mmCIF file of C-alpha atoms in Angstrom:
data_model
loop_
_atom_site.group_PDB
_atom_site.id
_atom_site.type_symbol
_atom_site.label_atom_id
_atom_site.label_comp_id
_atom_site.label_asym_id
_atom_site.label_seq_id
_atom_site.Cartn_x
_atom_site.Cartn_y
_atom_site.Cartn_z
ATOM 1 C CA MET A 1 15.023 41.581 22.911
ATOM 2 C CA VAL A 2 17.612 42.169 20.173
ATOM 3 C CA GLU A 3 17.009 38.653 18.828
ATOM 4 C CA LYS A 4 13.273 39.224 18.747
ATOM 5 C CA ALA A 5 13.681 42.530 16.919
ATOM 6 C CA ALA A 6 15.987 40.900 14.368
ATOM 7 C CA SER A 7 13.473 38.096 13.814
ATOM 8 C CA ARG A 8 10.681 40.608 13.264
ATOM 9 C CA ALA A 9 12.800 42.599 10.796
ATOM 10 C CA LEU A 10 13.615 39.462 8.804
ATOM 11 C CA ALA A 11 9.949 38.460 8.907
ATOM 12 C CA GLN A 12 8.963 41.825 7.494
ATOM 13 C CA GLY A 13 11.340 41.335 4.566
ATOM 14 C CA LEU A 14 9.875 37.905 3.827
ATOM 15 C CA LEU A 15 6.347 39.287 4.054
ATOM 16 C CA VAL A 16 7.189 41.938 1.450
ATOM 17 C CA GLN A 17 8.280 39.177 -0.937
ATOM 18 C CA PHE A 18 5.029 37.276 -0.404
ATOM 19 C CA GLU A 19 3.054 40.467 -1.000
ATOM 20 C CA GLY A 20 5.053 40.983 -4.183
ATOM 21 C CA ALA A 21 3.909 37.526 -5.315
ATOM 22 C CA GLY A 22 0.309 38.731 -5.291
ATOM 23 C CA ALA A 23 -0.781 38.016 -1.735
ATOM 24 C CA GLN A 24 -3.259 40.091 0.237
ATOM 25 C CA LEU A 25 -1.937 40.926 3.720
ATOM 26 C CA VAL A 26 -4.136 39.642 6.568
ATOM 27 C CA GLU A 27 -3.955 39.380 10.354
ATOM 28 C CA ALA A 28 -5.411 36.893 12.837
ATOM 29 C CA ASP A 29 -6.412 37.366 16.459
ATOM 30 C CA ILE A 30 -3.895 36.124 19.000
ATOM 31 C CA LEU A 31 -6.682 34.578 21.073
ATOM 32 C CA GLN A 32 -8.520 31.838 19.176
ATOM 33 C CA PRO A 33 -11.660 29.920 20.268
ATOM 34 C CA ALA A 34 -10.561 26.637 21.783
ATOM 35 C CA ASP A 35 -13.717 24.721 20.827
ATOM 36 C CA LEU A 36 -12.917 24.915 17.113
ATOM 37 C CA LEU A 37 -9.308 23.790 17.560
ATOM 38 C CA LEU A 38 -10.412 20.957 19.832
ATOM 39 C CA GLU A 39 -12.990 19.905 17.236
ATOM 40 C CA LEU A 40 -10.332 19.839 14.524
ATOM 41 C CA TYR A 41 -7.450 18.241 16.427
ATOM 42 C CA GLY A 42 -8.991 16.595 19.472
ATOM 43 C CA GLU A 43 -7.703 16.865 23.009
ATOM 44 C CA ASP A 44 -4.090 16.388 21.819
ATOM 45 C CA ILE A 45 -3.952 20.097 21.015
ATOM 46 C CA ARG A 46 -4.074 20.853 24.762
ATOM 47 C CA ALA A 47 -0.577 19.432 25.141
ATOM 48 C CA ARG A 48 0.762 21.934 22.597
ATOM 49 C CA ALA A 49 -1.288 25.085 23.180
ATOM 50 C CA TYR A 50 -1.670 27.667 25.930
ATOM 51 C CA THR A 51 -5.254 27.897 27.116
ATOM 52 C CA THR A 52 -7.161 30.484 29.097
ATOM 53 C CA SER A 53 -10.781 31.134 29.973
ATOM 54 C CA ASP A 54 -12.949 34.115 29.115
ATOM 55 C CA PRO A 55 -16.177 34.707 31.084
ATOM 56 C CA LEU A 56 -18.113 35.556 27.890
ATOM 57 C CA ARG A 57 -16.271 33.686 25.114
ATOM 58 C CA GLY A 58 -15.417 30.526 26.996
ATOM 59 C CA GLU A 59 -12.129 28.676 26.631
ATOM 60 C CA GLN A 60 -9.549 30.412 24.437
ATOM 61 C CA MET A 61 -6.127 29.411 23.099
ATOM 62 C CA LEU A 62 -3.123 31.517 22.261
ATOM 63 C CA ARG A 63 -2.765 31.220 18.490
ATOM 64 C CA PRO A 64 -0.926 27.908 17.760
ATOM 65 C CA ASP A 65 -0.806 28.684 14.032
ATOM 66 C CA PHE A 66 -2.342 30.945 11.379
ATOM 67 C CA THR A 67 -3.824 28.528 8.868
ATOM 68 C CA VAL A 68 -7.109 27.797 10.670
ATOM 69 C CA PRO A 69 -8.110 31.465 11.188
ATOM 70 C CA VAL A 70 -7.049 32.350 7.626
ATOM 71 C CA VAL A 71 -9.160 29.494 6.242
ATOM 72 C CA GLN A 72 -12.090 30.629 8.389
ATOM 73 C CA MET A 73 -11.755 34.170 7.080
ATOM 74 C CA HIS A 74 -11.618 33.029 3.453
ATOM 75 C CA MET A 75 -14.490 30.555 3.727
ATOM 76 C CA ASP A 76 -16.676 33.224 5.338
ATOM 77 C CA GLY A 77 -16.773 35.116 2.061
ATOM 78 C CA GLY A 78 -13.411 35.468 0.358
ATOM 79 C CA ALA A 79 -13.326 35.650 -3.429
ATOM 80 C CA GLU A 80 -11.530 32.960 -5.402
ATOM 81 C CA PRO A 81 -8.887 32.375 -6.431
ATOM 82 C CA ALA A 82 -7.118 34.102 -3.549
ATOM 83 C CA ARG A 83 -3.634 34.534 -2.089
ATOM 84 C CA TYR A 84 -2.965 35.650 1.505
ATOM 85 C CA ALA A 85 0.179 36.481 3.476
ATOM 86 C CA TYR A 86 0.673 37.151 7.179
ATOM 87 C CA MET A 87 3.258 37.422 9.940
ATOM 88 C CA GLY A 88 3.133 37.259 13.724
ATOM 89 C CA GLU A 89 3.886 35.206 16.806
ATOM 90 C CA VAL A 90 2.569 31.713 17.438
ATOM 91 C CA PHE A 91 2.645 29.937 20.781
ATOM 92 C CA ARG A 92 3.492 26.294 21.497
ATOM 93 C CA ARG A 93 4.078 24.621 24.846
ATOM 94 C CA GLN A 94 7.356 22.698 25.138
ATOM 95 C CA ASP A 95 7.022 20.008 27.794
ATOM 96 C CA MET A 96 10.098 17.990 26.807
ATOM 97 C CA ASP A 97 12.778 20.493 25.745
ATOM 98 C CA ALA A 98 13.259 23.760 27.630
ATOM 99 C CA GLU A 99 15.608 25.000 24.902
ATOM 100 C CA ARG A 100 12.886 25.030 22.236
ATOM 101 C CA ALA A 101 11.015 28.306 21.836
ATOM 102 C CA CYS A 102 7.454 28.477 23.123
ATOM 103 C CA GLU A 103 6.806 31.783 21.322
ATOM 104 C CA TYR A 104 8.196 32.486 17.869
ATOM 105 C CA MET A 105 7.560 34.407 14.665
ATOM 106 C CA GLN A 106 5.940 32.892 11.584
ATOM 107 C CA VAL A 107 5.560 34.309 8.090
ATOM 108 C CA GLY A 108 3.125 32.512 5.818
ATOM 109 C CA PHE A 109 1.531 32.349 2.394
ATOM 110 C CA GLU A 110 -1.753 30.588 1.554
ATOM 111 C CA ALA A 111 -3.258 29.949 -1.887
ATOM 112 C CA PHE A 112 -6.913 29.067 -2.551
ATOM 113 C CA ASP A 113 -7.179 27.882 -6.144
ATOM 114 C CA ARG A 114 -9.068 25.120 -7.969
ATOM 115 C CA ASP A 115 -6.044 24.250 -10.138
ATOM 116 C CA ALA A 116 -4.423 22.194 -7.394
ATOM 117 C CA ALA A 117 -1.304 21.044 -9.252
ATOM 118 C CA ALA A 118 -0.505 24.565 -10.458
ATOM 119 C CA ALA A 119 -1.071 26.004 -6.963
ATOM 120 C CA ASP A 120 1.223 23.360 -5.407
ATOM 121 C CA ALA A 121 3.917 24.317 -7.897
ATOM 122 C CA GLU A 122 3.335 28.037 -7.358
ATOM 123 C CA VAL A 123 3.660 27.845 -3.570
ATOM 124 C CA PHE A 124 6.630 25.486 -3.563
ATOM 125 C CA GLY A 125 8.362 27.532 -6.261
ATOM 126 C CA LEU A 126 7.778 30.744 -4.285
ATOM 127 C CA PHE A 127 9.261 29.278 -1.104
ATOM 128 C CA THR A 128 12.198 27.903 -3.092
ATOM 129 C CA ARG A 129 12.993 31.355 -4.495
ATOM 130 C CA VAL A 130 12.497 33.204 -1.211
ATOM 131 C CA LEU A 131 14.720 30.757 0.698
ATOM 132 C CA ALA A 132 17.368 30.331 -2.024
ATOM 133 C CA PRO A 133 19.869 32.757 -0.396
ATOM 134 C CA HIS A 134 19.911 30.705 2.804
ATOM 135 C CA GLY A 135 21.286 27.447 1.407
ATOM 136 C CA LEU A 136 18.542 25.143 2.668
ATOM 137 C CA ALA A 137 17.676 21.641 1.432
ATOM 138 C CA ALA A 138 14.144 20.969 0.237
ATOM 139 C CA VAL A 139 12.144 17.793 0.805
ATOM 140 C CA THR A 140 8.655 16.839 -0.387
ATOM 141 C CA GLY A 141 6.054 14.275 0.588
ATOM 142 C CA ASP A 142 2.373 13.456 0.129
ATOM 143 C CA ILE A 143 0.045 12.563 3.003
ATOM 144 C CA GLY A 144 -2.629 11.642 0.444
ATOM 145 C CA LEU A 145 -0.545 8.677 -0.692
ATOM 146 C CA VAL A 146 -0.269 7.377 2.872
ATOM 147 C CA THR A 147 -3.996 7.694 3.594
ATOM 148 C CA ALA A 148 -4.914 6.106 0.246
ATOM 149 C CA ALA A 149 -2.683 3.134 1.046
ATOM 150 C CA VAL A 150 -4.360 2.713 4.450
ATOM 151 C CA GLN A 151 -7.803 2.819 2.816
ATOM 152 C CA SER A 152 -6.651 0.078 0.406
ATOM 153 C CA LEU A 153 -5.945 -2.404 3.215
ATOM 154 C CA LYS A 154 -8.159 -5.485 3.310
ATOM 155 C CA THR A 155 -9.512 -5.043 6.814
ATOM 156 C CA SER A 156 -12.519 -3.652 8.664
ATOM 157 C CA ALA A 157 -13.681 -0.069 8.312
ATOM 158 C CA ARG A 158 -13.193 0.377 12.067
ATOM 159 C CA ARG A 159 -9.540 -0.633 11.855
ATOM 160 C CA LYS A 160 -8.940 1.640 8.871
ATOM 161 C CA ALA A 161 -10.520 4.535 10.763
ATOM 162 C CA ALA A 162 -8.246 3.921 13.767
ATOM 163 C CA LEU A 163 -5.144 3.845 11.557
ATOM 164 C CA MET A 164 -6.283 7.023 9.798
ATOM 165 C CA ARG A 165 -6.657 8.812 13.152
ATOM 166 C CA HIS A 166 -3.042 8.001 13.989
ATOM 167 C CA VAL A 167 -1.332 8.643 10.645
ATOM 168 C CA TRP A 168 0.207 11.732 12.314
ATOM 169 C CA ARG A 169 1.458 9.703 15.298
ATOM 170 C CA PRO A 170 3.919 7.238 13.714
ATOM 171 C CA ARG A 171 4.665 5.303 16.911
ATOM 172 C CA ARG A 172 0.998 4.710 17.748
ATOM 173 C CA PHE A 173 0.292 3.930 14.069
ATOM 174 C CA ARG A 174 2.991 1.256 14.082
ATOM 175 C CA GLN A 175 1.639 -0.291 17.292
ATOM 176 C CA LEU A 176 -1.857 -0.493 15.812
ATOM 177 C CA LEU A 177 -0.533 -2.013 12.591
ATOM 178 C CA GLU A 178 1.354 -4.652 14.589
ATOM 179 C CA ARG A 179 -1.752 -5.438 16.630
ATOM 180 C CA TYR A 180 -4.045 -5.619 13.607
ATOM 181 C CA SER A 181 -1.625 -7.905 11.765
ATOM 182 C CA GLY A 182 -1.280 -10.295 14.706
ATOM 183 C CA ALA A 183 2.375 -9.410 15.319
ATOM 184 C CA LEU A 184 1.392 -7.952 18.700
ATOM 185 C CA PRO A 185 -0.782 -10.565 20.443
ATOM 186 C CA VAL A 186 -3.699 -9.751 22.724
ATOM 187 C CA SER A 187 -2.523 -9.670 26.345
ATOM 188 C CA ASP A 188 -3.701 -12.423 28.705
ATOM 189 C CA ALA A 189 -5.523 -9.858 30.867
ATOM 190 C CA ARG A 190 -7.426 -8.410 27.894
ATOM 191 C CA ALA A 191 -8.237 -11.861 26.505
ATOM 192 C CA LYS A 192 -9.632 -12.899 29.899
ATOM 193 C CA LEU A 193 -11.741 -9.736 30.171
ATOM 194 C CA LEU A 194 -13.142 -10.040 26.652
ATOM 195 C CA GLY A 195 -13.874 -13.720 27.112
ATOM 196 C CA SER A 196 -15.868 -13.175 30.289
ATOM 197 C CA ASP A 197 -19.667 -13.136 30.134
ATOM 198 C CA GLN A 198 -19.724 -11.283 33.487
ATOM 199 C CA PRO A 199 -17.057 -8.568 33.169
ATOM 200 C CA PHE A 200 -18.373 -6.592 36.150
ATOM 201 C CA LYS A 201 -18.275 -9.526 38.580
ATOM 202 C CA ASN A 202 -16.124 -8.628 41.631
ATOM 203 C CA ALA A 203 -15.154 -5.363 39.899
ATOM 204 C CA GLY A 204 -16.384 -3.121 42.717
ATOM 205 C CA PRO A 205 -18.381 0.112 42.274
ATOM 206 C CA LEU A 206 -18.308 2.076 39.025
ATOM 207 C CA ILE A 207 -15.801 4.932 39.059
ATOM 208 C CA GLY A 208 -15.628 7.690 36.477
ATOM 209 C CA LYS A 209 -18.059 9.102 33.933
ATOM 210 C CA ARG A 210 -18.745 5.984 31.832
ATOM 211 C CA SER A 211 -21.919 4.046 32.536
ATOM 212 C CA ALA A 212 -22.080 0.256 32.620
ATOM 213 C CA ALA A 213 -23.856 0.334 29.227
ATOM 214 C CA GLN A 214 -21.075 2.400 27.706
ATOM 215 C CA ILE A 215 -18.434 0.026 29.057
ATOM 216 C CA GLU A 216 -20.348 -2.954 27.688
ATOM 217 C CA ALA A 217 -20.581 -1.258 24.273
ATOM 218 C CA ARG A 218 -16.827 -0.677 24.293
ATOM 219 C CA LEU A 219 -16.187 -4.307 25.224
ATOM 220 C CA ASP A 220 -18.381 -5.412 22.301
ATOM 221 C CA VAL A 221 -16.284 -3.281 19.960
ATOM 222 C CA LEU A 222 -13.094 -4.861 21.320
ATOM 223 C CA ARG A 223 -14.573 -8.362 20.949
ATOM 224 C CA GLN A 224 -15.461 -7.633 17.309
ATOM 225 C CA ASP A 225 -11.933 -6.389 16.713
ATOM 226 C CA VAL A 226 -10.369 -9.524 18.201
ATOM 227 C CA ALA A 227 -12.610 -11.625 15.934
ATOM 228 C CA THR A 228 -11.512 -9.699 12.812
ATOM 229 C CA LEU A 229 -9.035 -11.508 10.578
ATOM 230 C CA PRO A 230 -5.511 -10.052 10.764
ATOM 231 C CA ILE A 231 -4.140 -7.831 8.029
ATOM 232 C CA GLY A 232 -2.011 -10.005 5.749
ATOM 233 C CA ALA A 233 1.759 -9.988 6.175
ATOM 234 C CA GLY A 234 2.180 -9.084 2.498
ATOM 235 C CA GLU A 235 0.018 -5.986 2.865
ATOM 236 C CA VAL A 236 1.895 -4.893 5.991
ATOM 237 C CA GLU A 237 5.205 -5.352 4.196
ATOM 238 C CA LEU A 238 3.994 -3.274 1.230
ATOM 239 C CA LEU A 239 2.648 -0.518 3.480
ATOM 240 C CA ASN A 240 5.911 -0.331 5.418
ATOM 241 C CA ALA A 241 7.854 -0.224 2.155
ATOM 242 C CA LEU A 242 5.702 2.689 0.993
ATOM 243 C CA LEU A 243 6.145 4.549 4.294
ATOM 244 C CA ASN A 244 9.925 4.063 4.048
ATOM 245 C CA LEU A 245 10.129 5.241 0.424
ATOM 246 C CA ARG A 246 12.855 7.900 0.057
ATOM 247 C CA GLU A 247 13.822 8.735 -3.515
ATOM 248 C CA THR A 248 14.084 11.505 -6.040
ATOM 249 C CA CYS A 249 10.643 12.513 -7.275
ATOM 250 C CA PRO A 250 10.880 10.800 -10.711
ATOM 251 C CA ASN A 251 12.093 7.544 -9.144
ATOM 252 C CA ALA A 252 9.415 7.821 -6.460
ATOM 253 C CA LEU A 253 6.742 8.205 -9.156
ATOM 254 C CA SER A 254 7.915 4.989 -10.808
ATOM 255 C CA ALA A 255 7.848 3.134 -7.477
ATOM 256 C CA LEU A 256 4.411 4.519 -6.607
ATOM 257 C CA ARG A 257 2.979 3.207 -9.866
ATOM 258 C CA ASP A 258 4.152 -0.244 -8.799
ATOM 259 C CA PHE A 259 2.576 0.164 -5.349
ATOM 260 C CA ALA A 260 -0.720 1.139 -7.000
ATOM 261 C CA VAL A 261 -0.959 -2.326 -8.544
ATOM 262 C CA ASP A 262 -1.460 -3.797 -5.052
ATOM 263 C CA PHE A 263 -3.095 -0.725 -3.486
ATOM 264 C CA PRO A 264 -5.632 0.296 -6.158
ATOM 265 C CA LEU A 265 -6.932 3.299 -4.202
ATOM 266 C CA LEU A 266 -3.478 4.836 -4.662
ATOM 267 C CA ALA A 267 -4.119 5.441 -8.366
ATOM 268 C CA PRO A 268 -5.778 8.906 -8.089
ATOM 269 C CA ALA A 269 -3.087 10.147 -5.672
ATOM 270 C CA VAL A 270 -0.362 8.861 -8.009
ATOM 271 C CA GLN A 271 -2.007 10.713 -10.918
ATOM 272 C CA GLN A 272 -2.008 13.907 -8.814
ATOM 273 C CA PHE A 273 1.653 13.302 -7.984
ATOM 274 C CA ASP A 274 2.432 12.992 -11.710
ATOM 275 C CA ALA A 275 0.483 16.182 -12.535
ATOM 276 C CA ARG A 276 2.295 18.039 -9.733
ATOM 277 C CA LEU A 277 5.703 17.067 -11.101
ATOM 278 C CA ASP A 278 4.696 18.407 -14.525
ATOM 279 C CA ALA A 279 3.473 21.652 -12.947
ATOM 280 C CA LEU A 280 6.656 22.004 -10.876
ATOM 281 C CA SER A 281 8.769 21.490 -13.969
ATOM 282 C CA ASP A 282 6.705 24.072 -15.892
ATOM 283 C CA ALA A 283 7.253 26.496 -12.982
ATOM 284 C CA GLY A 284 11.021 26.140 -13.292
ATOM 285 C CA VAL A 285 11.583 23.795 -10.352
ATOM 286 C CA GLY A 286 14.213 21.121 -11.012
ATOM 287 C CA VAL A 287 12.345 17.916 -10.175
ATOM 288 C CA ASP A 288 14.966 15.389 -11.306
ATOM 289 C CA ASP A 289 16.909 15.743 -8.046
ATOM 290 C CA LEU A 290 14.036 16.902 -5.814
ATOM 291 C CA PRO A 291 13.859 14.571 -2.778
ATOM 292 C CA PHE A 292 10.651 12.745 -1.870
ATOM 293 C CA GLU A 293 10.006 11.086 1.503
ATOM 294 C CA ALA A 294 6.686 9.281 1.811
ATOM 295 C CA SER A 295 6.530 9.767 5.604
ATOM 296 C CA PHE A 296 7.497 13.434 5.582
ATOM 297 C CA GLY A 297 4.875 15.575 7.315
ATOM 298 C CA ARG A 298 3.451 12.817 9.504
ATOM 299 C CA THR A 299 4.362 14.701 12.684
ATOM 300 C CA SER A 300 3.033 18.076 11.470
ATOM 301 C CA MET A 301 -0.382 19.637 12.003
ATOM 302 C CA GLU A 302 -3.109 17.155 11.159
ATOM 303 C CA TYR A 303 -4.922 19.227 8.560
ATOM 304 C CA TYR A 304 -2.422 18.384 5.790
ATOM 305 C CA ASP A 305 -3.997 15.819 3.459
ATOM 306 C CA GLY A 306 -1.944 15.940 0.254
ATOM 307 C CA PHE A 307 1.305 17.486 -0.976
ATOM 308 C CA VAL A 308 3.672 18.509 1.854
ATOM 309 C CA PHE A 309 7.101 20.131 1.780
ATOM 310 C CA GLY A 310 9.856 21.386 4.041
ATOM 311 C CA PHE A 311 13.183 23.180 3.961
ATOM 312 C CA ARG A 312 15.962 22.065 6.313
ATOM 313 C CA SER A 313 19.357 23.428 7.238
ATOM 314 C CA THR A 314 22.226 21.229 6.041
ATOM 315 C CA SER A 315 24.646 22.888 8.468
ATOM 316 C CA ARG A 316 22.316 22.605 11.497
ATOM 317 C CA PRO A 317 20.608 19.206 11.374
ATOM 318 C CA ASP A 318 19.674 19.675 15.034
ATOM 319 C CA LEU A 319 17.147 22.352 14.093
ATOM 320 C CA PRO A 320 13.536 21.615 13.101
ATOM 321 C CA PRO A 321 12.544 22.455 9.508
ATOM 322 C CA ILE A 322 12.996 26.166 8.752
ATOM 323 C CA ALA A 323 9.894 26.175 6.568
ATOM 324 C CA THR A 324 7.015 23.747 6.160
ATOM 325 C CA GLY A 325 3.821 23.648 4.181
ATOM 326 C CA GLY A 326 1.270 21.546 2.413
ATOM 327 C CA ARG A 327 -2.189 21.000 1.028
ATOM 328 C CA TYR A 328 -5.262 21.012 3.286
ATOM 329 C CA ASP A 329 -8.344 20.635 1.066
ATOM 330 C CA ALA A 330 -10.417 18.830 3.718
ATOM 331 C CA LEU A 331 -9.968 21.698 6.171
ATOM 332 C CA THR A 332 -11.695 24.121 3.813
ATOM 333 C CA GLU A 333 -14.640 21.722 3.585
ATOM 334 C CA ARG A 334 -14.919 21.424 7.383
ATOM 335 C CA LEU A 335 -14.846 25.200 7.838
ATOM 336 C CA GLY A 336 -16.711 26.127 4.668
ATOM 337 C CA ASN A 337 -20.366 25.874 5.720
ATOM 338 C CA GLY A 338 -21.133 23.913 2.570
ATOM 339 C CA ARG A 339 -18.383 25.449 0.437
ATOM 340 C CA THR A 340 -15.023 23.897 -0.341
ATOM 341 C CA ILE A 341 -11.984 24.925 -2.369
ATOM 342 C CA PRO A 342 -8.548 23.330 -2.781
ATOM 343 C CA ALA A 343 -5.927 25.151 -0.694
ATOM 344 C CA VAL A 344 -2.184 24.979 -0.091
ATOM 345 C CA GLY A 345 0.226 27.102 1.897
ATOM 346 C CA GLY A 346 3.302 27.233 4.062
ATOM 347 C CA VAL A 347 5.165 29.078 6.805
ATOM 348 C CA ILE A 348 8.740 30.209 7.435
ATOM 349 C CA ARG A 349 10.321 30.618 10.876
ATOM 350 C CA PRO A 350 12.634 33.652 10.594
ATOM 351 C CA GLY A 351 14.104 32.990 14.041
ATOM 352 C CA LEU A 352 15.504 29.683 12.773
ATOM 353 C CA LEU A 353 16.893 31.439 9.685
ATOM 354 C CA LEU A 354 18.822 33.719 12.042
ATOM 355 C CA GLU A 355 20.199 30.693 13.890
ATOM 356 C CA VAL A 356 21.373 29.134 10.619
ATOM 357 C CA ALA A 357 23.138 32.394 9.683
ATOM 358 C CA GLN A 358 25.121 32.540 12.951
#
């Protein structure tokens, strides 16, 4: 109880600083409609969220984060540009580690502004100043660079779509990339099934919800995939080199310009990266030594689609990032009922700040 009270007190102090930076204070319901979260994240969210059922409202989830309800609120009629701040508990199931908290405090700041580079710099600069007394190490990334590189691959649209779905699941992404490049061969059992002109022969009765027609359609998709030429080894090597890029921001920019020669769809994202560095510098952020990791943010919430950042403890590397954030322009479009506006934000976990201070 004492720990929880201390976390809330620290959160309140952080919230005051966000309000001082021009944010409007907002709150979000603890119970959120599950259908929207399932639509946004798929069934994977069930493994991380607590669910319950309401006789009138249907399936509900204990709030797994604040960004989605804040975006909903803004897109339902908020003026622009806008800045919002909030604090409260979020709830995450922990199936693998009983020591990790399943309920903890978050304090956040969200900016809706059409000058994307300036807003990125504003939010990152604000978090840098607020967290400066705690001796944390910053890191930046850009999910937009990763997705642009995937879209540049010379392969089928279906394969690109599958890779895009798993950008936030690095292990599954790597398995797909190995399969699509021919490094992971088709198993004998699958090859036999796909090569059969009577796949249901001696298979017994149908079990489950899929009809025979649906199974046949899925087999056709798999046959088309097997017939697709593999992604070239050179492209795979370049993509892996991009994903493993870890440099200071200026050096990363130089490397990214080289990558854009082979991945032409990278060019707009590299231009945004360049503009962001200029905006960060104008905002007083020292970019010369600012770390960049191309794969940073790939295990975070899936709505990030551009600039991402985090702050880690150098004395407690066992802890998750103390603060995280990023850009989520596509989320505003999905929730905007025809409207869209660039948006960026981040959250701090005051409970982790207390752990670092101990």
